[in-house]
PDB file of C-alpha atoms in Angstrom:
ATOM      1  CA  MET O 163       3.656 -27.609   1.089  1.00 53.00           C
ATOM      2  CA  LYS O 164       2.959 -24.440  -0.843  1.00 58.00           C
ATOM      3  CA  ASP O 165       0.405 -24.424  -3.617  1.00 60.00           C
ATOM      4  CA  PRO O 166       2.165 -23.173  -6.793  1.00 61.00           C
ATOM      5  CA  ARG O 167      -1.110 -21.801  -8.225  1.00 58.00           C
ATOM      6  CA  ARG O 168      -1.682 -19.766  -5.044  1.00 53.00           C
ATOM      7  CA  GLU O 169       1.887 -18.435  -5.142  1.00 59.00           C
ATOM      8  CA  GLU O 170       1.507 -17.501  -8.821  1.00 59.00           C
ATOM      9  CA  LEU O 171      -1.798 -15.736  -8.077  1.00 51.00           C
ATOM     10  CA  ILE O 172      -0.249 -13.737  -5.238  1.00 53.00           C
ATOM     11  CA  GLU O 173       2.762 -12.811  -7.389  1.00 58.00           C
ATOM     12  CA  THR O 174       0.581 -11.720 -10.326  1.00 54.00           C
ATOM     13  CA  ALA O 175      -1.823  -9.772  -8.108  1.00 49.00           C
ATOM     14  CA  SER O 176       1.039  -8.124  -6.230  1.00 50.00           C
ATOM     15  CA  ALA O 177       2.597  -6.944  -9.481  1.00 53.00           C
ATOM     16  CA  SER O 178      -0.659  -5.391 -10.716  1.00 50.00           C
ATOM     17  CA  SER O 179      -1.766  -3.815  -7.435  1.00 52.00           C
ATOM     18  CA  PRO O 180      -0.102  -1.120  -5.338  1.00 50.00           C
ATOM     19  CA  ALA O 181      -1.606  -2.690  -2.226  1.00 56.00           C
ATOM     20  CA  PRO O 182      -0.114  -5.851  -0.770  1.00 62.00           C
ATOM     21  CA  VAL O 183      -2.194  -8.915  -1.620  1.00 74.00           C
ATOM     22  CA  MET O 184      -3.163 -10.572   1.635  1.00 82.00           C
ATOM     23  CA  THR O 185      -5.089 -13.689   2.493  1.00 87.00           C
ATOM     24  CA  PRO O 186      -8.437 -13.262   4.274  1.00 87.00           C
ATOM     25  CA  ARG O 187      -6.793 -14.626   7.440  1.00 91.00           C
ATOM     26  CA  GLU O 188      -4.061 -11.949   7.222  1.00 91.00           C
ATOM     27  CA  ILE O 189      -6.664  -9.235   6.605  1.00 90.00           C
ATOM     28  CA  VAL O 190      -8.697 -10.353   9.637  1.00 92.00           C
ATOM     29  CA  SER O 191      -5.512 -10.463  11.718  1.00 91.00           C
ATOM     30  CA  GLU O 192      -4.687  -6.886  10.710  1.00 91.00           C
ATOM     31  CA  LEU O 193      -8.245  -5.744  11.486  1.00 90.00           C
ATOM     32  CA  ASP O 194      -8.036  -7.525  14.872  1.00 90.00           C
ATOM     33  CA  ARG O 195      -5.197  -5.174  15.829  1.00 90.00           C
ATOM     34  CA  TYR O 196      -7.652  -2.249  15.858  1.00 88.00           C
ATOM     35  CA  ILE O 197     -11.158  -3.671  16.124  1.00 87.00           C
ATOM     36  CA  VAL O 198     -12.475  -5.788  18.968  1.00 87.00           C
ATOM     37  CA  GLY O 199     -15.400  -8.076  18.176  1.00 85.00           C
ATOM     38  CA  GLN O 200     -17.362  -8.045  14.932  1.00 85.00           C
ATOM     39  CA  ASN O 201     -15.618 -11.285  13.910  1.00 89.00           C
ATOM     40  CA  ASP O 202     -18.244 -12.244  11.311  1.00 89.00           C
ATOM     41  CA  ALA O 203     -18.117  -8.780   9.737  1.00 89.00           C
ATOM     42  CA  LYS O 204     -14.321  -8.749   9.638  1.00 90.00           C
ATOM     43  CA  ARG O 205     -14.263 -12.199   8.038  1.00 90.00           C
ATOM     44  CA  ALA O 206     -16.891 -11.202   5.458  1.00 89.00           C
ATOM     45  CA  VAL O 207     -15.106  -8.012   4.376  1.00 88.00           C
ATOM     46  CA  ALA O 208     -11.740  -9.812   4.314  1.00 89.00           C
ATOM     47  CA  ILE O 209     -13.114 -12.411   1.919  1.00 88.00           C
ATOM     48  CA  ALA O 210     -14.784  -9.701  -0.181  1.00 86.00           C
ATOM     49  CA  LEU O 211     -11.533  -7.734  -0.418  1.00 85.00           C
ATOM     50  CA  ARG O 212      -9.501 -10.795  -1.378  1.00 85.00           C
ATOM     51  CA  ASN O 213     -12.108 -11.761  -4.004  1.00 82.00           C
ATOM     52  CA  ARG O 214     -11.943  -8.244  -5.415  1.00 80.00           C
ATOM     53  CA  TRP O 215      -8.163  -8.489  -5.766  1.00 79.00           C
ATOM     54  CA  ARG O 216      -8.550 -11.859  -7.478  1.00 80.00           C
ATOM     55  CA  ARG O 217     -11.223 -10.586  -9.864  1.00 79.00           C
ATOM     56  CA  GLN O 218      -8.860  -7.833 -10.962  1.00 78.00           C
ATOM     57  CA  LEU O 219      -6.755 -10.564 -12.605  1.00 79.00           C
ATOM     58  CA  VAL O 220      -9.414 -11.577 -15.130  1.00 80.00           C
ATOM     59  CA  PRO O 221      -9.427 -10.073 -18.661  1.00 81.00           C
ATOM     60  CA  GLU O 222     -10.581  -6.461 -18.917  1.00 80.00           C
ATOM     61  CA  ASP O 223     -13.813  -7.238 -20.813  1.00 78.00           C
ATOM     62  CA  LEU O 224     -15.026  -9.629 -18.091  1.00 78.00           C
ATOM     63  CA  ARG O 225     -13.848  -7.528 -15.158  1.00 75.00           C
ATOM     64  CA  GLU O 226     -16.773  -5.066 -15.369  1.00 72.00           C
ATOM     65  CA  GLU O 227     -19.222  -7.956 -15.270  1.00 75.00           C
ATOM     66  CA  ILE O 228     -17.894  -9.695 -12.169  1.00 74.00           C
ATOM     67  CA  ALA O 229     -16.035  -7.155 -10.019  1.00 62.00           C
ATOM     68  CA  PRO O 230     -18.417  -5.959  -7.304  1.00 68.00           C
ATOM     69  CA  LYS O 231     -18.375  -2.235  -6.772  1.00 64.00           C
ATOM     70  CA  ASN O 232     -19.656  -2.056  -3.188  1.00 72.00           C
ATOM     71  CA  ILE O 233     -19.866  -3.734   0.168  1.00 79.00           C
ATOM     72  CA  ILE O 234     -23.027  -2.869   2.090  1.00 81.00           C
ATOM     73  CA  MET O 235     -22.610  -2.821   5.850  1.00 82.00           C
ATOM     74  CA  ILE O 236     -25.766  -2.691   7.938  1.00 82.00           C
ATOM     75  CA  GLY O 237     -25.996  -2.264  11.677  1.00 83.00           C
ATOM     76  CA  PRO O 238     -26.854   0.104  14.496  1.00 84.00           C
ATOM     77  CA  THR O 239     -24.765   3.142  15.360  1.00 85.00           C
ATOM     78  CA  GLY O 240     -21.476   2.428  17.073  1.00 86.00           C
ATOM     79  CA  VAL O 241     -20.896  -1.197  16.079  1.00 86.00           C
ATOM     80  CA  GLY O 242     -17.786  -0.439  13.994  1.00 86.00           C
ATOM     81  CA  LYS O 243     -18.962  -0.211  10.384  1.00 87.00           C
ATOM     82  CA  THR O 244     -17.017   2.979   9.691  1.00 88.00           C
ATOM     83  CA  GLU O 245     -13.864   1.809  11.471  1.00 90.00           C
ATOM     84  CA  ILE O 246     -13.835  -1.517   9.615  1.00 90.00           C
ATOM     85  CA  SER O 247     -14.296   0.388   6.344  1.00 89.00           C
ATOM     86  CA  ARG O 248     -11.573   2.886   7.184  1.00 90.00           C
ATOM     87  CA  ARG O 249      -9.081   0.140   8.117  1.00 90.00           C
ATOM     88  CA  LEU O 250     -10.001  -1.912   5.050  1.00 88.00           C
ATOM     89  CA  ALA O 251      -9.389   1.110   2.811  1.00 88.00           C
ATOM     90  CA  LYS O 252      -5.956   1.557   4.404  1.00 89.00           C
ATOM     91  CA  LEU O 253      -5.098  -2.091   3.765  1.00 86.00           C
ATOM     92  CA  ALA O 254      -6.210  -1.778   0.142  1.00 84.00           C
ATOM     93  CA  GLN O 255      -4.391   1.571  -0.171  1.00 84.00           C
ATOM     94  CA  ALA O 256      -7.644   3.065  -1.405  1.00 83.00           C
ATOM     95  CA  PRO O 257      -9.131   6.470  -0.623  1.00 82.00           C
ATOM     96  CA  PHE O 258     -11.887   6.518   1.987  1.00 83.00           C
ATOM     97  CA  ILE O 259     -14.514   9.138   2.601  1.00 78.00           C
ATOM     98  CA  LYS O 260     -17.413   8.951   5.015  1.00 79.00           C
ATOM     99  CA  VAL O 261     -20.656  10.607   3.969  1.00 72.00           C
ATOM    100  CA  GLU O 262     -23.594  10.957   6.330  1.00 71.00           C
ATOM    101  CA  ALA O 263     -26.788  10.135   4.461  1.00 66.00           C
ATOM    102  CA  SER O 264     -28.626  12.832   6.389  1.00 65.00           C
ATOM    103  CA  LYS O 265     -26.288  15.479   4.893  1.00 64.00           C
ATOM    104  CA  PHE O 266     -26.776  14.230   1.332  1.00 62.00           C
ATOM    105  CA  THR O 267     -29.072  16.460  -0.768  1.00 61.00           C
ATOM    106  CA  GLU O 268     -29.945  17.158  -4.351  1.00 63.00           C
ATOM    107  CA  VAL O 269     -28.225  19.975  -6.223  1.00 60.00           C
ATOM    108  CA  GLY O 270     -29.586  23.379  -5.243  1.00 61.00           C
ATOM    109  CA  TYR O 271     -30.381  22.503  -1.620  1.00 61.00           C
ATOM    110  CA  VAL O 272     -28.323  23.131   1.507  1.00 62.00           C
ATOM    111  CA  GLY O 273     -26.059  20.181   2.159  1.00 64.00           C
ATOM    112  CA  ARG O 274     -23.679  18.079   0.094  1.00 68.00           C
ATOM    113  CA  ASP O 275     -24.467  16.938  -3.426  1.00 70.00           C
ATOM    114  CA  VAL O 276     -22.976  13.983  -5.292  1.00 71.00           C
ATOM    115  CA  GLU O 277     -20.464  16.160  -7.140  1.00 76.00           C
ATOM    116  CA  SER O 278     -18.940  17.537  -3.943  1.00 77.00           C
ATOM    117  CA  ILE O 279     -18.647  14.029  -2.505  1.00 76.00           C
ATOM    118  CA  ILE O 280     -16.948  12.739  -5.672  1.00 81.00           C
ATOM    119  CA  ARG O 281     -14.678  15.795  -5.685  1.00 83.00           C
ATOM    120  CA  ASP O 282     -13.641  15.079  -2.077  1.00 83.00           C
ATOM    121  CA  LEU O 283     -12.942  11.440  -2.915  1.00 81.00           C
ATOM    122  CA  THR O 284     -10.933  12.410  -6.009  1.00 86.00           C
ATOM    123  CA  ASP O 285      -8.903  14.953  -4.016  1.00 87.00           C
ATOM    124  CA  LEU O 286      -8.162  12.284  -1.430  1.00 85.00           C
ATOM    125  CA  ALA O 287      -7.044   9.803  -4.124  1.00 85.00           C
ATOM    126  CA  VAL O 288      -4.800  12.400  -5.810  1.00 89.00           C
ATOM    127  CA  ASN O 289      -3.223  13.302  -2.464  1.00 88.00           C
ATOM    128  CA  MET O 290      -2.556   9.614  -1.759  1.00 86.00           C
ATOM    129  CA  VAL O 291      -0.741   9.241  -5.092  1.00 88.00           C
ATOM    130  CA  LYS O 292       1.242  12.443  -4.482  1.00 91.00           C
ATOM    131  CA  GLU O 293       2.311  11.212  -1.029  1.00 90.00           C
ATOM    132  CA  GLU O 294       3.353   7.835  -2.441  1.00 88.00           C
ATOM    133  CA  GLU O 295       5.438   9.506  -5.161  1.00 90.00           C
ATOM    134  CA  LYS O 296       6.954  11.906  -2.622  1.00 92.00           C
ATOM    135  CA  GLN O 297       8.037   8.969  -0.468  1.00 90.00           C
ATOM    136  CA  LYS O 298       9.669   7.280  -3.479  1.00 89.00           C
ATOM    137  CA  VAL O 299      11.599  10.472  -4.294  1.00 92.00           C
ATOM    138  CA  GLU O 300      12.650  10.908  -0.655  1.00 92.00           C
ATOM    139  CA  ILE O 301      13.996   7.360  -0.500  1.00 89.00           C
ATOM    140  CA  ARG O 302      15.985   7.798  -3.726  1.00 91.00           C
ATOM    141  CA  ALA O 303      17.296  11.209  -2.607  1.00 92.00           C
ATOM    142  CA  ARG O 304      18.416   9.724   0.717  1.00 88.00           C
ATOM    143  CA  GLU O 305      20.254   6.908  -1.092  1.00 87.00           C
ATOM    144  CA  LEU O 306      21.997   9.356  -3.435  1.00 89.00           C
ATOM    145  CA  ALA O 307      23.000  11.620  -0.531  1.00 88.00           C
ATOM    146  CA  GLU O 308      24.449   8.625   1.327  1.00 86.00           C
ATOM    147  CA  GLU O 309      26.505   7.632  -1.710  1.00 85.00           C
ATOM    148  CA  ARG O 310      27.864  11.172  -2.137  1.00 88.00           C
ATOM    149  CA  ILE O 311      28.856  11.374   1.528  1.00 85.00           C
ATOM    150  CA  LEU O 312      30.488   7.947   1.315  1.00 82.00           C
ATOM    151  CA  ASP O 313      32.369   8.995  -1.832  1.00 83.00           C
ATOM    152  CA  LEU O 314      33.758  12.000   0.096  1.00 82.00           C
ATOM    153  CA  LEU O 315      34.693   9.940   3.160  1.00 78.00           C
ATOM    154  CA  LEU O 316      35.964   6.897   1.302  1.00 75.00           C
ATOM    155  CA  PRO O 317      36.554   7.457  -2.419  1.00 73.00           C
ATOM    156  CA  PRO O 318      35.732   4.510  -4.656  1.00 68.00           C
ATOM    157  CA  LEU O 319      38.698   2.200  -5.209  1.00 61.00           C
ATOM    158  CA  GLN O 320      40.494   2.818  -8.503  1.00 58.00           C
ATOM    159  CA  ALA O 321      42.208  -0.375  -9.679  1.00 49.00           C
ATOM    160  CA  LYS O 322      45.573   0.340 -11.223  1.00 51.00           C
ATOM    161  CA  LYS O 323      46.087  -3.081 -12.793  1.00 52.00           C
ATOM    162  CA  PRO O 324      43.631  -5.816 -13.719  1.00 49.00           C
ATOM    163  CA  GLU O 325      45.468  -8.191 -11.395  1.00 53.00           C
ATOM    164  CA  ASP O 326      45.057  -5.848  -8.360  1.00 56.00           C
ATOM    165  CA  ASP O 327      43.892  -7.494  -5.182  1.00 60.00           C
ATOM    166  CA  ALA O 328      40.142  -8.200  -5.296  1.00 62.00           C
ATOM    167  CA  GLY O 329      40.221  -8.678  -1.529  1.00 66.00           C
ATOM    168  CA  GLU O 330      41.009  -5.008  -1.047  1.00 68.00           C
ATOM    169  CA  ALA O 331      37.954  -4.037  -3.096  1.00 67.00           C
ATOM    170  CA  GLY O 332      35.848  -6.283  -0.846  1.00 70.00           C
ATOM    171  CA  ARG O 333      37.277  -4.671   2.301  1.00 74.00           C
ATOM    172  CA  VAL O 334      36.596  -1.184   0.940  1.00 72.00           C
ATOM    173  CA  GLN O 335      33.029  -2.193   0.074  1.00 75.00           C
ATOM    174  CA  GLY O 336      32.602  -3.626   3.586  1.00 79.00           C
ATOM    175  CA  THR O 337      33.862  -0.362   5.064  1.00 80.00           C
ATOM    176  CA  ARG O 338      31.445   1.593   2.853  1.00 79.00           C
ATOM    177  CA  GLU O 339      28.563  -0.578   4.103  1.00 82.00           C
ATOM    178  CA  LYS O 340      29.580   0.004   7.732  1.00 83.00           C
ATOM    179  CA  LEU O 341      29.770   3.762   7.134  1.00 80.00           C
ATOM    180  CA  LYS O 342      26.379   3.663   5.386  1.00 81.00           C
ATOM    181  CA  LYS O 343      24.886   1.903   8.408  1.00 82.00           C
ATOM    182  CA  MET O 344      26.412   4.526  10.724  1.00 80.00           C
ATOM    183  CA  LEU O 345      24.952   7.324   8.563  1.00 77.00           C
ATOM    184  CA  ARG O 346      21.482   5.777   8.772  1.00 79.00           C
ATOM    185  CA  GLU O 347      21.689   5.355  12.530  1.00 80.00           C
ATOM    186  CA  GLY O 348      22.760   8.968  12.969  1.00 72.00           C
TER     187      GLY O 348
END
């Protein structure tokens, strides 16, 4: 039996977040597709991500107090910290940038300063939003092009009398749907 509070939480969180709201089990399952091992780490970040999504639902004035800003991952080189982070960012539809601590310097020295790192992260976030908007426009343009082609191939039915056969309108619509499917399949 489904828990109505859980369903309401998922619905509310989904409406307020561009990223799909997933359970920790679903997050771990998605991470398992790309990362072998590190089960404890994957479980921990999955729970942290889900908790972050849930905390975003609290009132604005409390959000700053309880929403954690970071997850600290500690471990030797090559254990998968970066890959887990990269995959988690993809799931959350958040920008991700990797910065080597050894290349981090203060302003005026050779290396990268905080401003350049923030600039890179901001550029990445802006590009993500642009790509998302571009995809929305492409989908709408494709739908409009399909409708125009269908209108040329099979003009919309013009009823001459109110008592005209509704069955014919249904057949025409069915034909339009078949043609639309053929257009999509090439």
